[in-house]
Amino acid sequence: MISKRVLTAAALIASMGVTNTVLAAENAHAAFAKPCGRSTMIVRCSTGSQSCERNELVLRAGTSQPVVLPVPQGLEKYDPVGLACARGADASPFFVVEYGDASHSCASCEWHHIYAPDGRLLTQSDPAFVSDPSLPGGQSLHPNTADFTRVSKDLGLSKAPVVYGH
């Protein structure tokens, strides 16, 4: 009889530990969303990341099922960390997604990408870093943002406030 009580107590304690771990992971990086046109983008803990050390980008377009969008080529080590909805010169909506180092260990690791409301990626950052020989030694590498700058000018994107998770 004592062994059943001990096993029951041990099972209860173990399940509480798992529940607390799951709750801690869910609260580590709360999901956040940004509507834009008839779509919404969501940044949430990656489904493959039990302790929420990685984020993923999810698109919900109209009434269709949510879809996890792939990370832009060259940014596989980085996560979506911010969302904005900008308008083009013709008032068309576009998502602007900020990618960066969610652990904040890289202060200069920041890229912005433009997505159409249907989730199509319109910009690239491959390679992630480019060299600028005119900058002093340790600062010669910087995030590759040339395509974002070009496409945002071509679309006439308005400056939009970026929303970040807490």
CSV table of C-alpha atoms in Angstrom, one decimal:
chain,number,residue,atom,x,y,z
A,1,MET,CA,0.0,0.0,0.0
A,2,ILE,CA,2.8,2.4,0.8
A,3,SER,CA,4.5,1.7,-2.5
A,4,LYS,CA,1.3,2.6,-4.4
A,5,ARG,CA,1.2,5.9,-2.5
A,6,VAL,CA,4.8,6.6,-3.2
A,7,LEU,CA,4.4,5.8,-6.9
A,8,THR,CA,1.3,8.0,-7.1
A,9,ALA,CA,3.0,10.9,-5.3
A,10,ALA,CA,6.1,10.5,-7.6
A,11,ALA,CA,3.9,10.5,-10.7
A,12,LEU,CA,2.0,13.6,-9.5
A,13,ILE,CA,5.3,15.4,-8.7
A,14,ALA,CA,6.7,14.4,-12.1
A,15,SER,CA,3.6,15.6,-14.0
A,16,MET,CA,3.7,18.9,-12.1
A,17,GLY,CA,7.3,19.4,-13.2
A,18,VAL,CA,6.4,18.7,-16.8
A,19,THR,CA,3.4,21.1,-16.6
A,20,ASN,CA,5.6,23.8,-15.1
A,21,THR,CA,8.3,23.3,-17.7
A,22,VAL,CA,5.6,23.6,-20.5
A,23,LEU,CA,4.1,26.7,-18.9
A,24,ALA,CA,7.6,28.3,-18.5
A,25,ALA,CA,8.3,27.6,-22.2
A,26,GLU,CA,5.0,29.1,-23.3
A,27,ASN,CA,5.6,32.2,-21.2
A,28,ALA,CA,9.2,32.5,-22.2
A,29,HIS,CA,8.3,34.2,-25.5
A,30,ALA,CA,4.6,35.0,-25.7
A,31,ALA,CA,3.2,34.8,-29.2
A,32,PHE,CA,2.3,38.1,-30.9
A,33,ALA,CA,0.5,38.9,-34.1
A,34,LYS,CA,0.1,41.7,-36.6
A,35,PRO,CA,-2.9,42.0,-39.0
A,36,CYS,CA,-2.3,43.4,-42.4
A,37,GLY,CA,-4.9,43.6,-45.1
A,38,ARG,CA,-6.9,40.3,-44.9
A,39,SER,CA,-4.0,38.4,-43.4
A,40,THR,CA,-2.3,38.1,-40.0
A,41,MET,CA,1.3,37.1,-39.3
A,42,ILE,CA,2.1,35.5,-36.0
A,43,VAL,CA,5.5,35.0,-34.3
A,44,ARG,CA,5.3,32.1,-31.8
A,45,CYS,CA,7.6,29.6,-30.2
A,46,SER,CA,8.7,27.1,-32.8
A,47,THR,CA,6.8,23.8,-32.5
A,48,GLY,CA,10.1,22.0,-32.6
A,49,SER,CA,11.6,24.0,-29.7
A,50,GLN,CA,10.4,22.6,-26.4
A,51,SER,CA,12.1,25.4,-24.3
A,52,CYS,CA,11.1,28.1,-26.8
A,53,GLU,CA,14.7,29.0,-27.8
A,54,ARG,CA,13.5,29.5,-31.4
A,55,ASN,CA,10.6,31.4,-32.9
A,56,GLU,CA,8.7,30.7,-36.1
A,57,LEU,CA,6.6,32.8,-38.4
A,58,VAL,CA,3.0,31.8,-39.1
A,59,LEU,CA,0.7,33.2,-41.8
A,60,ARG,CA,-3.1,33.1,-41.5
A,61,ALA,CA,-4.5,34.4,-44.8
A,62,GLY,CA,-8.2,35.1,-44.7
A,63,THR,CA,-10.1,32.0,-43.5
A,64,SER,CA,-7.4,29.4,-44.6
A,65,GLN,CA,-5.5,27.3,-42.1
A,66,PRO,CA,-2.3,28.8,-40.6
A,67,VAL,CA,0.9,28.0,-42.4
A,68,VAL,CA,4.4,28.1,-41.0
A,69,LEU,CA,6.6,30.1,-43.3
A,70,PRO,CA,10.2,29.1,-44.0
A,71,VAL,CA,13.0,31.3,-42.7
A,72,PRO,CA,14.6,33.3,-45.6
A,73,GLN,CA,17.7,31.7,-47.1
A,74,GLY,CA,20.8,32.7,-45.3
A,75,LEU,CA,19.0,33.5,-42.0
A,76,GLU,CA,18.6,29.9,-40.8
A,77,LYS,CA,20.4,30.8,-37.5
A,78,TYR,CA,18.0,33.7,-36.8
A,79,ASP,CA,14.4,34.1,-35.8
A,80,PRO,CA,11.5,36.5,-36.6
A,81,VAL,CA,11.4,38.9,-33.7
A,82,GLY,CA,9.2,41.8,-34.9
A,83,LEU,CA,6.2,42.5,-37.2
A,84,ALA,CA,4.9,45.5,-39.0
A,85,CYS,CA,2.2,46.3,-41.6
A,86,ALA,CA,3.4,48.9,-44.2
A,87,ARG,CA,1.5,50.3,-47.1
A,88,GLY,CA,2.9,50.7,-50.6
A,89,ALA,CA,2.5,53.8,-52.7
A,90,ASP,CA,-0.7,52.3,-54.1
A,91,ALA,CA,-2.0,51.6,-50.6
A,92,SER,CA,-1.4,47.8,-50.9
A,93,PRO,CA,-0.5,46.2,-47.6
A,94,PHE,CA,2.8,44.4,-47.0
A,95,PHE,CA,4.2,42.7,-44.0
A,96,VAL,CA,7.6,43.7,-42.8
A,97,VAL,CA,9.2,41.1,-40.6
A,98,GLU,CA,12.3,41.8,-38.5
A,99,TYR,CA,14.7,38.9,-38.1
A,100,GLY,CA,17.4,38.8,-35.5
A,101,ASP,CA,19.0,36.9,-32.7
A,102,ALA,CA,16.3,36.2,-30.2
A,103,SER,CA,18.9,35.6,-27.5
A,104,HIS,CA,20.2,39.2,-28.0
A,105,SER,CA,23.8,37.9,-28.1
A,106,CYS,CA,24.4,39.7,-31.4
A,107,ALA,CA,23.6,43.4,-31.3
A,108,SER,CA,24.2,44.0,-35.0
A,109,CYS,CA,22.2,41.0,-36.3
A,110,GLU,CA,19.0,42.6,-37.7
A,111,TRP,CA,17.4,42.1,-41.0
A,112,HIS,CA,14.0,43.2,-42.4
A,113,HIS,CA,12.1,41.3,-45.0
A,114,ILE,CA,9.0,42.2,-47.0
A,115,TYR,CA,6.2,39.7,-47.5
A,116,ALA,CA,3.1,40.0,-49.6
A,117,PRO,CA,-0.2,39.3,-47.8
A,118,ASP,CA,-0.3,35.8,-49.2
A,119,GLY,CA,3.1,35.0,-47.6
A,120,ARG,CA,5.3,35.4,-50.6
A,121,LEU,CA,8.8,36.6,-49.6
A,122,LEU,CA,9.7,39.6,-51.7
A,123,THR,CA,13.3,40.2,-50.4
A,124,GLN,CA,16.4,38.2,-49.7
A,125,SER,CA,19.5,38.4,-47.5
A,126,ASP,CA,21.8,35.7,-48.8
A,127,PRO,CA,24.5,35.9,-47.7
A,128,ALA,CA,23.3,37.2,-44.3
A,129,PHE,CA,26.4,39.4,-43.9
A,130,VAL,CA,28.3,41.5,-46.4
A,131,SER,CA,31.6,43.2,-46.2
A,132,ASP,CA,32.2,46.9,-46.5
A,133,PRO,CA,35.9,47.6,-46.9
A,134,SER,CA,35.3,51.3,-46.1
A,135,LEU,CA,34.5,50.5,-42.5
A,136,PRO,CA,37.1,49.9,-39.8
A,137,GLY,CA,38.3,46.3,-39.3
A,138,GLY,CA,35.9,44.8,-36.8
A,139,GLN,CA,32.9,46.7,-38.3
A,140,SER,CA,33.5,45.7,-41.9
A,141,LEU,CA,30.9,42.9,-41.8
A,142,HIS,CA,27.3,44.1,-41.5
A,143,PRO,CA,23.8,42.6,-42.2
A,144,ASN,CA,22.9,42.4,-45.8
A,145,THR,CA,19.9,44.7,-46.1
A,146,ALA,CA,20.4,45.9,-49.7
A,147,ASP,CA,17.5,44.0,-51.2
A,148,PHE,CA,15.1,45.3,-48.4
A,149,THR,CA,16.2,48.9,-49.1
A,150,ARG,CA,15.7,48.4,-52.9
A,151,VAL,CA,12.3,46.7,-52.7
A,152,SER,CA,10.9,49.0,-50.0
A,153,LYS,CA,11.8,52.0,-52.3
A,154,ASP,CA,10.3,50.3,-55.4
A,155,LEU,CA,7.1,49.7,-53.5
A,156,GLY,CA,7.1,53.1,-51.9
A,157,LEU,CA,6.6,51.5,-48.5
A,158,SER,CA,5.5,53.7,-45.6
A,159,LYS,CA,7.4,53.6,-42.4
A,160,ALA,CA,5.4,51.4,-40.0
A,161,PRO,CA,6.0,50.8,-36.3
A,162,VAL,CA,7.3,47.3,-35.5
A,163,VAL,CA,5.6,45.2,-32.8
A,164,TYR,CA,7.8,43.0,-30.7
A,165,GLY,CA,6.9,40.2,-28.3
A,166,HIS,CA,7.6,40.5,-24.6
